[in-house]
PDB file of C-alpha atoms and ligand atoms in Angstrom:
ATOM      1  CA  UNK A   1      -9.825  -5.397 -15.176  1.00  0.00           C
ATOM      2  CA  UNK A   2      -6.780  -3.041 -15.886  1.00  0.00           C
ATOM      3  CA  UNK A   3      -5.112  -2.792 -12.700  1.00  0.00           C
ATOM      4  CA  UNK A   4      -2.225  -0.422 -11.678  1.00  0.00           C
ATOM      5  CA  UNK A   5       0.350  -1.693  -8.811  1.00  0.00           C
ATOM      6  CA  UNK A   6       2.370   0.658  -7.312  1.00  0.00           C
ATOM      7  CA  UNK A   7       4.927  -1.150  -5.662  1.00  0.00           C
ATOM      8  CA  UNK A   8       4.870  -4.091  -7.947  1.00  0.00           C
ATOM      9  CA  UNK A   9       8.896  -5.248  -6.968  1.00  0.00           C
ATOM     10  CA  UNK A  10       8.441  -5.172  -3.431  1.00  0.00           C
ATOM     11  CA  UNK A  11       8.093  -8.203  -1.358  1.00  0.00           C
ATOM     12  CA  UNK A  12       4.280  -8.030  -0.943  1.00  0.00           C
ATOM     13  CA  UNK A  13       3.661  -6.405  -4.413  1.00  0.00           C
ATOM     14  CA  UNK A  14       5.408  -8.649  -6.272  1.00  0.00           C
ATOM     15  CA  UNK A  15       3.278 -11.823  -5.036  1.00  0.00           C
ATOM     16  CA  UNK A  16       0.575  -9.110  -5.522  1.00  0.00           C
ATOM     17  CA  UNK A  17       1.206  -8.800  -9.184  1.00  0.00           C
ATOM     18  CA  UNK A  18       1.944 -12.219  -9.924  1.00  0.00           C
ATOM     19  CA  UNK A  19      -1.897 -13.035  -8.485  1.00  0.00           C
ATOM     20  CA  UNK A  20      -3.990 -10.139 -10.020  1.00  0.00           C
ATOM     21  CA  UNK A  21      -2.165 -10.859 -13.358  1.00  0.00           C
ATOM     22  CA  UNK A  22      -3.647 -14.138 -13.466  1.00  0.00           C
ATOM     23  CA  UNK A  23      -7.212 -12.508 -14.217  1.00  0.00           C
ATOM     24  CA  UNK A  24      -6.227  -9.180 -14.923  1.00  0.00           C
ATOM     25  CA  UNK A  25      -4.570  -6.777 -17.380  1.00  0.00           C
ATOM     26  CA  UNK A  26      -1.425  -5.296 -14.720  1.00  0.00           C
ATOM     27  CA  UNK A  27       0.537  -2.185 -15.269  1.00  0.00           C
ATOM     28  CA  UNK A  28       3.555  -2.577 -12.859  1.00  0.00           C
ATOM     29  CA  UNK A  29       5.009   0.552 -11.192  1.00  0.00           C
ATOM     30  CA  UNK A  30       7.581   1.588  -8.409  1.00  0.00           C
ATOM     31  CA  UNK A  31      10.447   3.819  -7.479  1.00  0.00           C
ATOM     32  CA  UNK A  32      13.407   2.354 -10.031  1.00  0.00           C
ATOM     33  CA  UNK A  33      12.640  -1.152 -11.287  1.00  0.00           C
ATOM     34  CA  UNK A  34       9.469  -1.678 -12.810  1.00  0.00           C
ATOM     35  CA  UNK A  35       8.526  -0.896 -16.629  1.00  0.00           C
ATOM     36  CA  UNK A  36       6.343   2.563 -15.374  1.00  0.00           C
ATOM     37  CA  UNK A  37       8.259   5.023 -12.736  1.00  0.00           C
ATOM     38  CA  UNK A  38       6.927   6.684 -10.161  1.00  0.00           C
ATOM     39  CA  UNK A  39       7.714   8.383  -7.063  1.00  0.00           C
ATOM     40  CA  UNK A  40       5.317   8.552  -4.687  1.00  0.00           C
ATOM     41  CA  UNK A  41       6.153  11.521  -2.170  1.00  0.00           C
ATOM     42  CA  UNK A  42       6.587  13.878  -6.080  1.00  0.00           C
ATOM     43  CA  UNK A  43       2.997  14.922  -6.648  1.00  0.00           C
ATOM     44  CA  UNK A  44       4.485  15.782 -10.372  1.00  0.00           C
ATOM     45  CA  UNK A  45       5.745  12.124 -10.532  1.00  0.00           C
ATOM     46  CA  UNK A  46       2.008  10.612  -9.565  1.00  0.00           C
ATOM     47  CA  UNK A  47       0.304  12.917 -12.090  1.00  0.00           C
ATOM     48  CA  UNK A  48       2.735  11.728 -15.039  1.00  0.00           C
ATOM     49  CA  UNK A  49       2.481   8.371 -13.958  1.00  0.00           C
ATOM     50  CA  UNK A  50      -1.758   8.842 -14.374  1.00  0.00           C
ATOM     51  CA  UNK A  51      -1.056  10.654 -17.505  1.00  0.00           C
ATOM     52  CA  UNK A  52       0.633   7.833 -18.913  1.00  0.00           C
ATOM     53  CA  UNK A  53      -1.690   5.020 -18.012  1.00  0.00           C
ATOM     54  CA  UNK A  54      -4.827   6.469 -18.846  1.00  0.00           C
ATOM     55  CA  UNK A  55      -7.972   5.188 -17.536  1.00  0.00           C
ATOM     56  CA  UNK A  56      -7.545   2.183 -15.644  1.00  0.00           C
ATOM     57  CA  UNK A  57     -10.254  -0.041 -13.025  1.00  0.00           C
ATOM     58  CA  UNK A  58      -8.601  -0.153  -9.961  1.00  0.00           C
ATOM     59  CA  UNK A  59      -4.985   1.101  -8.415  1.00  0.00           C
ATOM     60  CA  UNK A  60      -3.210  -1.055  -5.566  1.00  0.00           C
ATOM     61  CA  UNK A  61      -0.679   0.676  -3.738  1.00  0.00           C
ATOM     62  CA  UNK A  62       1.993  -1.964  -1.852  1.00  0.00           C
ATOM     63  CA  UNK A  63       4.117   0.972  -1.637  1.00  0.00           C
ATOM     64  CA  UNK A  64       5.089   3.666   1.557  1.00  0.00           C
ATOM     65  CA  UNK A  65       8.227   4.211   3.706  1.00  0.00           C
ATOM     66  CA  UNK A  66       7.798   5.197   7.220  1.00  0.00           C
ATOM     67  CA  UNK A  67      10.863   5.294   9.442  1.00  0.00           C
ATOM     68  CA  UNK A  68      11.249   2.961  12.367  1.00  0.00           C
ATOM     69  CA  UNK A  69      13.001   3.922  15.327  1.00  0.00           C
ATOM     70  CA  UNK A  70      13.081   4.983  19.093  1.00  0.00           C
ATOM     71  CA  UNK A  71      10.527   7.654  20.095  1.00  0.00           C
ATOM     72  CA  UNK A  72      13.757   9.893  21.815  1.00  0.00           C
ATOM     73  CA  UNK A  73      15.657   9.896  18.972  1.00  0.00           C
ATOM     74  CA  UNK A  74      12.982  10.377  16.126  1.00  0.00           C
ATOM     75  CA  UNK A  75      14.264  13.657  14.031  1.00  0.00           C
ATOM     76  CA  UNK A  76      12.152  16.111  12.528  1.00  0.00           C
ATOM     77  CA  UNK A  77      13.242  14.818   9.343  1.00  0.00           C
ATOM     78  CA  UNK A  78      12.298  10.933  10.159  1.00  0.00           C
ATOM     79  CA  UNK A  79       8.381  12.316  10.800  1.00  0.00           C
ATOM     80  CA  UNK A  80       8.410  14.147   7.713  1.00  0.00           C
ATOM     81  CA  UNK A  81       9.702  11.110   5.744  1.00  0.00           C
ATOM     82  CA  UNK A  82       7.585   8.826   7.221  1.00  0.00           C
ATOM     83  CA  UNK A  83       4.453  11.432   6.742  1.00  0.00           C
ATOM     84  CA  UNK A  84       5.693  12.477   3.173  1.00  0.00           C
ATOM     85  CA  UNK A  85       6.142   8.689   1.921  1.00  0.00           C
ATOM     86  CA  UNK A  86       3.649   6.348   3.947  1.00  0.00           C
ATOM     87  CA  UNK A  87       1.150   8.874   4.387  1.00  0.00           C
ATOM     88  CA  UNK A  88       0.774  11.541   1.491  1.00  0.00           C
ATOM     89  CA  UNK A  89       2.403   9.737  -1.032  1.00  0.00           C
ATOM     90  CA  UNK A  90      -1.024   7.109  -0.824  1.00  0.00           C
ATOM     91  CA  UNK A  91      -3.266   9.818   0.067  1.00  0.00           C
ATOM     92  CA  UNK A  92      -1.680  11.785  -3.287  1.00  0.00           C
ATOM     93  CA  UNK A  93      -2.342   8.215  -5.245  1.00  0.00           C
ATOM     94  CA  UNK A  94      -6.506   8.697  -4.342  1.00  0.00           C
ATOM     95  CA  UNK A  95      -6.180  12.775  -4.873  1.00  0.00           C
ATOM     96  CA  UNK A  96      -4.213  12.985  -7.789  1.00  0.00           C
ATOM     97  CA  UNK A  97      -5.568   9.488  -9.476  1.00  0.00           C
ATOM     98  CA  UNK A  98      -9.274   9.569  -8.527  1.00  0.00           C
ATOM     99  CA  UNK A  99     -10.491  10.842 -11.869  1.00  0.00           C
ATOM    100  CA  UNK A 100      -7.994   8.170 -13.689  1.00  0.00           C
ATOM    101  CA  UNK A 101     -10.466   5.291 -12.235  1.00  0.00           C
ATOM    102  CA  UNK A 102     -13.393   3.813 -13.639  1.00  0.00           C
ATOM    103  CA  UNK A 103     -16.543   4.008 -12.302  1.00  0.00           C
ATOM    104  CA  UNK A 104     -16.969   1.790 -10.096  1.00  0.00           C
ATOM    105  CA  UNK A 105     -13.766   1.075  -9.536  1.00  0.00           C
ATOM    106  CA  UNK A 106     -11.516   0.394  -6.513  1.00  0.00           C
ATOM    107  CA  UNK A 107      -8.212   1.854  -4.348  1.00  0.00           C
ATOM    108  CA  UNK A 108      -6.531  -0.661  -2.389  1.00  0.00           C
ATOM    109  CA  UNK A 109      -3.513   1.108  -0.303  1.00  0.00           C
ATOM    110  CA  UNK A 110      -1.537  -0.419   2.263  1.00  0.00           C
ATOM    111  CA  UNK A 111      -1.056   0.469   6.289  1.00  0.00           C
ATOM    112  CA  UNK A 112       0.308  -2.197   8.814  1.00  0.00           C
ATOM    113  CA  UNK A 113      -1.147  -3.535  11.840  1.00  0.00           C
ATOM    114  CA  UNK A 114       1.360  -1.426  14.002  1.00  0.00           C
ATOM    115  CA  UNK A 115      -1.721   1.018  13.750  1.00  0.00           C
ATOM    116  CA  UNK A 116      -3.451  -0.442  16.505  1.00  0.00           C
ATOM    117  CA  UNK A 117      -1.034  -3.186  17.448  1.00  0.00           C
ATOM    118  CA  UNK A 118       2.065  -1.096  18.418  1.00  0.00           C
ATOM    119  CA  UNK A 119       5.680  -2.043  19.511  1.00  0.00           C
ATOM    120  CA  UNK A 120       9.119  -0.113  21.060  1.00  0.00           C
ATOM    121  CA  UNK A 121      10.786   1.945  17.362  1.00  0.00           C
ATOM    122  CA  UNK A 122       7.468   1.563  15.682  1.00  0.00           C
ATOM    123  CA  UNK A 123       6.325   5.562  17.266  1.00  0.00           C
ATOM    124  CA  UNK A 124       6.334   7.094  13.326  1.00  0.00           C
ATOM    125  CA  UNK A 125       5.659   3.695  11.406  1.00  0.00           C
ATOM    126  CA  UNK A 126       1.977   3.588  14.172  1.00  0.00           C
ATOM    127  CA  UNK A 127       1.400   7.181  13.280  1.00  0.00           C
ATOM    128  CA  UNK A 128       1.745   7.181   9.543  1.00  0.00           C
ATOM    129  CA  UNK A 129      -0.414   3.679   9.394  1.00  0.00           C
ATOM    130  CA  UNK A 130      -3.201   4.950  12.288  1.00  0.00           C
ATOM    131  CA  UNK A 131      -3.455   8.408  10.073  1.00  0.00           C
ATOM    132  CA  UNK A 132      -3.968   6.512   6.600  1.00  0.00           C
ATOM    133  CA  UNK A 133      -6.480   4.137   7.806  1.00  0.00           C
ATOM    134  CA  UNK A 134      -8.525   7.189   9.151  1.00  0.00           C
ATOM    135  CA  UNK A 135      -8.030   9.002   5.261  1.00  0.00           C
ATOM    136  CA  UNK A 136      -9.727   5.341   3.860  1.00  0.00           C
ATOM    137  CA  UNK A 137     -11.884   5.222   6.295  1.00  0.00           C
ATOM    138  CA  UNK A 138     -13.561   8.752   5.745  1.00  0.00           C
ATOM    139  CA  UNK A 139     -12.606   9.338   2.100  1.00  0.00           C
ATOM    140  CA  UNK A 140     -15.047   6.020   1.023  1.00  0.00           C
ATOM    141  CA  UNK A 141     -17.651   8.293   2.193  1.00  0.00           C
ATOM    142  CA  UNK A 142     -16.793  10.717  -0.592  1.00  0.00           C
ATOM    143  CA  UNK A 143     -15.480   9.037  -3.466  1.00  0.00           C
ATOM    144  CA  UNK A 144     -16.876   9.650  -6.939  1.00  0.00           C
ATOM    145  CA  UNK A 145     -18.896   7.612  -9.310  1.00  0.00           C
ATOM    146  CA  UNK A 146     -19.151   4.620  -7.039  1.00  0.00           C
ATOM    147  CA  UNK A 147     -15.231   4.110  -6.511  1.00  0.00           C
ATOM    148  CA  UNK A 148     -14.412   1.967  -3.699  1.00  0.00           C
ATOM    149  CA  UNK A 149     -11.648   2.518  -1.183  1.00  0.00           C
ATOM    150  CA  UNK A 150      -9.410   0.487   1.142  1.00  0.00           C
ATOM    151  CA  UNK A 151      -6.433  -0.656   3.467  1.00  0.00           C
ATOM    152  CA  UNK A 152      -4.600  -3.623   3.374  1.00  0.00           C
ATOM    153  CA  UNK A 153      -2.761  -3.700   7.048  1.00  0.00           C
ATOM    154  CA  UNK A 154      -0.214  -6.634   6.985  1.00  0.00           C
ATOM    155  CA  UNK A 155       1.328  -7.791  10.318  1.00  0.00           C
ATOM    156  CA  UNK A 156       5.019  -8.974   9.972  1.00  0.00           C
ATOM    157  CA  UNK A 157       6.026 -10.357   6.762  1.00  0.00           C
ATOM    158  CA  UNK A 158       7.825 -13.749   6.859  1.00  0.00           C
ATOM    159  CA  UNK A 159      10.277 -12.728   3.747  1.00  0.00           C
ATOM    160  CA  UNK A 160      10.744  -9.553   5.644  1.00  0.00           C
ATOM    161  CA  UNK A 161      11.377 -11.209   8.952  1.00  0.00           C
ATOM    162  CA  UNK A 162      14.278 -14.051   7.394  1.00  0.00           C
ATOM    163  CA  UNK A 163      15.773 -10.956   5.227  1.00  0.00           C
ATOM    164  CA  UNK A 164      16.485  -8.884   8.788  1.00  0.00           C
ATOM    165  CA  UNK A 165      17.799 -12.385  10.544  1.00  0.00           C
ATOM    166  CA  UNK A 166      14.462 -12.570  12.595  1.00  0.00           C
ATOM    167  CA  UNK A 167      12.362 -15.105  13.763  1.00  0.00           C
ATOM    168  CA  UNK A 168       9.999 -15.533  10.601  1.00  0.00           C
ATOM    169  CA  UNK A 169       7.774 -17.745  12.813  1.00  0.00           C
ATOM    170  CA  UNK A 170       5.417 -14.942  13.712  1.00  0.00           C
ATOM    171  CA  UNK A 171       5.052 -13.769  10.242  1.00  0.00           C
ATOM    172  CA  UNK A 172       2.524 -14.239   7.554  1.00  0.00           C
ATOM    173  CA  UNK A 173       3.828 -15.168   4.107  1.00  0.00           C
ATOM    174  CA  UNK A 174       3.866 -12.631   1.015  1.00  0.00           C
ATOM    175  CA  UNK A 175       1.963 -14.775  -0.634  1.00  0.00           C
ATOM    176  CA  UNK A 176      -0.740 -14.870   1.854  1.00  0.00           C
ATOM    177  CA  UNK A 177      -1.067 -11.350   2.552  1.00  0.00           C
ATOM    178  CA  UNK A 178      -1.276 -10.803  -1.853  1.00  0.00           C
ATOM    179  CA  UNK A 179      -4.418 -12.114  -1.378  1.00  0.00           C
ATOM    180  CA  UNK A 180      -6.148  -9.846   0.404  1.00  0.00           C
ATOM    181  CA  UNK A 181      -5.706  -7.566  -2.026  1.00  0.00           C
ATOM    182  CA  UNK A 182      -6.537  -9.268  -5.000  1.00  0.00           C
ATOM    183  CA  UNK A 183      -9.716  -9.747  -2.364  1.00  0.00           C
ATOM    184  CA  UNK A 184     -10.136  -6.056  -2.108  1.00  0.00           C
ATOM    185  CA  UNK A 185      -9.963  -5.532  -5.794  1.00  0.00           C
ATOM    186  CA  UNK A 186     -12.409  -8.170  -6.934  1.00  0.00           C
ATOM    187  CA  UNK A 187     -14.869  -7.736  -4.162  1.00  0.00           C
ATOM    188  CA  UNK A 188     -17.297  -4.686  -3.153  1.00  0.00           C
ATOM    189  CA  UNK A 189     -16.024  -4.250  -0.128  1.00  0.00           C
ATOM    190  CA  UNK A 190     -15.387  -0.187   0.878  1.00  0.00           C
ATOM    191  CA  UNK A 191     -13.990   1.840   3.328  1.00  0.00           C
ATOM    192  CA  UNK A 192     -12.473  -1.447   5.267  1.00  0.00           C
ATOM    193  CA  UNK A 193      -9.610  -2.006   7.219  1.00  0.00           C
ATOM    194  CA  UNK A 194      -8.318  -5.636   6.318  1.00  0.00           C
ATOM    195  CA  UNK A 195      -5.961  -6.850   8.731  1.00  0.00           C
ATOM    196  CA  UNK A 196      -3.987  -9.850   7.928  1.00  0.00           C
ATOM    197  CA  UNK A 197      -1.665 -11.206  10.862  1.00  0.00           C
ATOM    198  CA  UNK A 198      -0.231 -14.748  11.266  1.00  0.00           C
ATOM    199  CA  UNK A 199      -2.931 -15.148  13.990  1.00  0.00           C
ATOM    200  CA  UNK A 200      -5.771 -14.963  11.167  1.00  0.00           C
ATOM    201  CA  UNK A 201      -3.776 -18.311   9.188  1.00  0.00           C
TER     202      UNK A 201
HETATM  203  N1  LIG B 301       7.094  -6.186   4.831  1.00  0.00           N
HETATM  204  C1  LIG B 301       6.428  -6.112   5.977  1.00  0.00           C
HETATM  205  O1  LIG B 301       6.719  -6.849   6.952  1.00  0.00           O
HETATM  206  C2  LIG B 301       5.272  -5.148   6.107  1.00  0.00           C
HETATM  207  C3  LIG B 301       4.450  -5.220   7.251  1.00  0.00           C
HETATM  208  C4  LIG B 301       3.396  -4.313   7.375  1.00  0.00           C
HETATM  209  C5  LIG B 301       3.158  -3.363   6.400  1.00  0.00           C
HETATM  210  N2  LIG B 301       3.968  -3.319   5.299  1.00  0.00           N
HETATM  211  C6  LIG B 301       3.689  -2.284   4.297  1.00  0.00           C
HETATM  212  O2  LIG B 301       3.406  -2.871   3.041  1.00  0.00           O
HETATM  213  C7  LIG B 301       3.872  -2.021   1.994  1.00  0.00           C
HETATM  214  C8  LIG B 301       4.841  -2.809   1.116  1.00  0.00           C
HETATM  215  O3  LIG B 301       5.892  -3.304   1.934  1.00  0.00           O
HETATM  216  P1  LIG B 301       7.062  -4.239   1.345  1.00  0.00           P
HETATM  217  O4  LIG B 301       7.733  -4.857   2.508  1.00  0.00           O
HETATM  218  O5  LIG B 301       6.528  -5.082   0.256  1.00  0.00           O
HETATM  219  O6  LIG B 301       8.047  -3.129   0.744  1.00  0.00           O
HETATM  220  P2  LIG B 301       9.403  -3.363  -0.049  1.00  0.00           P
HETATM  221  O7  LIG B 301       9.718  -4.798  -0.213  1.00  0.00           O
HETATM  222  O8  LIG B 301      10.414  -2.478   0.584  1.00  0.00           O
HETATM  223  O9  LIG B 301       9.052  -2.772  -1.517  1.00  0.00           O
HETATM  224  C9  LIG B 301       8.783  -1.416  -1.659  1.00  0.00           C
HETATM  225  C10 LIG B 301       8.171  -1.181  -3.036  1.00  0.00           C
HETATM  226  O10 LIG B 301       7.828   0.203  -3.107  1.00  0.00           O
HETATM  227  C11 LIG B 301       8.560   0.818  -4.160  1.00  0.00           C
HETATM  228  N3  LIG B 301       8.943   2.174  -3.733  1.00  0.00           N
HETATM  229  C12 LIG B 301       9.864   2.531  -2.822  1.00  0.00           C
HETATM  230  N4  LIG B 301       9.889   3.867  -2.701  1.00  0.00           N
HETATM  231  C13 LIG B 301       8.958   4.349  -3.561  1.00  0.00           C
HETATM  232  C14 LIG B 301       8.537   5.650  -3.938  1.00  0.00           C
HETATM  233  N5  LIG B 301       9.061   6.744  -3.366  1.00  0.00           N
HETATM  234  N6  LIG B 301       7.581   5.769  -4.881  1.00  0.00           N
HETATM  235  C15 LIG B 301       7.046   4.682  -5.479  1.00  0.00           C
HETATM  236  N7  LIG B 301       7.391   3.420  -5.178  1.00  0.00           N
HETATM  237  C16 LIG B 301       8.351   3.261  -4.221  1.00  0.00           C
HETATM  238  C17 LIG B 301       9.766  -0.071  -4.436  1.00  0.00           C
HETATM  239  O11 LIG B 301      10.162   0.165  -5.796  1.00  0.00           O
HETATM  240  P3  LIG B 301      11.596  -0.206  -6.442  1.00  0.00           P
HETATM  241  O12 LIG B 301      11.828  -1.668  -6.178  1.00  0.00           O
HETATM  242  O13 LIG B 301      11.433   0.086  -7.894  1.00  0.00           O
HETATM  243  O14 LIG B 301      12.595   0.666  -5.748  1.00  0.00           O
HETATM  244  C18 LIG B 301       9.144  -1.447  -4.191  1.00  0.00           C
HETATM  245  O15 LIG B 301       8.387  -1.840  -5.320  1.00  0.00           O
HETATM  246  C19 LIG B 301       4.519  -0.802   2.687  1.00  0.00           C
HETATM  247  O16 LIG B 301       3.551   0.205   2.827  1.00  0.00           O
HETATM  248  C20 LIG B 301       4.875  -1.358   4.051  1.00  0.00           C
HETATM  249  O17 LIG B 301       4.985  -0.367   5.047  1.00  0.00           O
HETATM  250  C21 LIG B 301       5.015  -4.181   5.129  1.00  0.00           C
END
């Protein structure tokens, strides 16, 4: 398959990459570092980037910002980031890349358990990932030519845990969590919600 990963330096995409690429053709893509350049919340940006790649089987997004902080001091501007990022720039992906996939094949974006698991700062992060699993959820009813969609919703990431001084006990590895969507990708699965948590290890 020709895959496209949005996202491909982060700390889950790059794990992600590493595992699809050992089946797969993979065209890496993010903000600034990877060979193809996009920018997610620019709906100009996504359309170039589909321009460029052409037709390709499937499109895994490890990419999405959503701002984390205390419910009384969330700005206007933190909501819009966090809705303009997390939330439109992966629903934009699906709209705007849609008729750049195969038939048949597959969108793979990424939420985060704080969706249904939430905590104290997490108000916008809960909101962007809650919204985006109901777009997956109802869009696989209406996708084209037999295209699959889904979520990927990671708990805590150890990496991301021991890079913020945390406890990475409670997290689940990058490496791990990569395989859920390499999962998503190669199976028929559609219109799921995948959690992945360091309970499920
Ligand atoms: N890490 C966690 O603990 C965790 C837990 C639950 C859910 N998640 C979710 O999983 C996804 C990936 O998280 P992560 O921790 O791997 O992120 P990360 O390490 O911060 O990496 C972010 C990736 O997204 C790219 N990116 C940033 N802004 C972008 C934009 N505007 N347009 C296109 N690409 C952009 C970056 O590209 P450059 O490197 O080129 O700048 C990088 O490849 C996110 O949706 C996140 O919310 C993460």
């Amino acid at each position: 398959m020709k895959v496209l990963v949005i996202g491909a330096t982060g700390t889950i995409g790059t794990p992600v990459t590493h595992l699809l690429e050992e089946k797969h053709e993979v065209l890496r893509a993010s903000n600034s570092r990877s060979p193809l350049k996009v920018d997610i919340t620019d709906a100009d940006s996504i359309k170039q980037l589909f321009g460029k790649v052409g037709k390709v089987d499937a499109v895994v997004s490890v990419a999405g910002h959503a701002t984390f902080r205390p419910l009384a001091s969330l700005t206007d501007e933190d909501f819009s980031v966090s809705l303009r990022n997390k939330l439109m720039g992966q629903v934009n992906l699906v709209r705007l890349g849609v008729g750049s996939v195969s038939s048949g094949g597959s969108f793979t974006l990424s939420s985060g358990i704080l969706s249904r698991a939430p905590m104290p700062g997490g108000v916008a992060v809960s909101m962007a990932n809650a919204a985006l699993e109901g777009f997956v959820r109802a869009a696989a009813l209406e996708m084209p030519r037999n295209i699959r969609i889904n979520v990927v919703a990671p708990g805590w990431i150890r990496e991301t845990l021991l890079a913020m001084n945390l406890d990475p006990s409670a997290g689940t590895p990058a490496d791990l969590v990569a395989q859920t969507y390499v999962y998503a990708v190669e199976s028929l699965i559609n219109g799921q919600v995948l959690d992945v948590v360091a309970t499920t290890r």
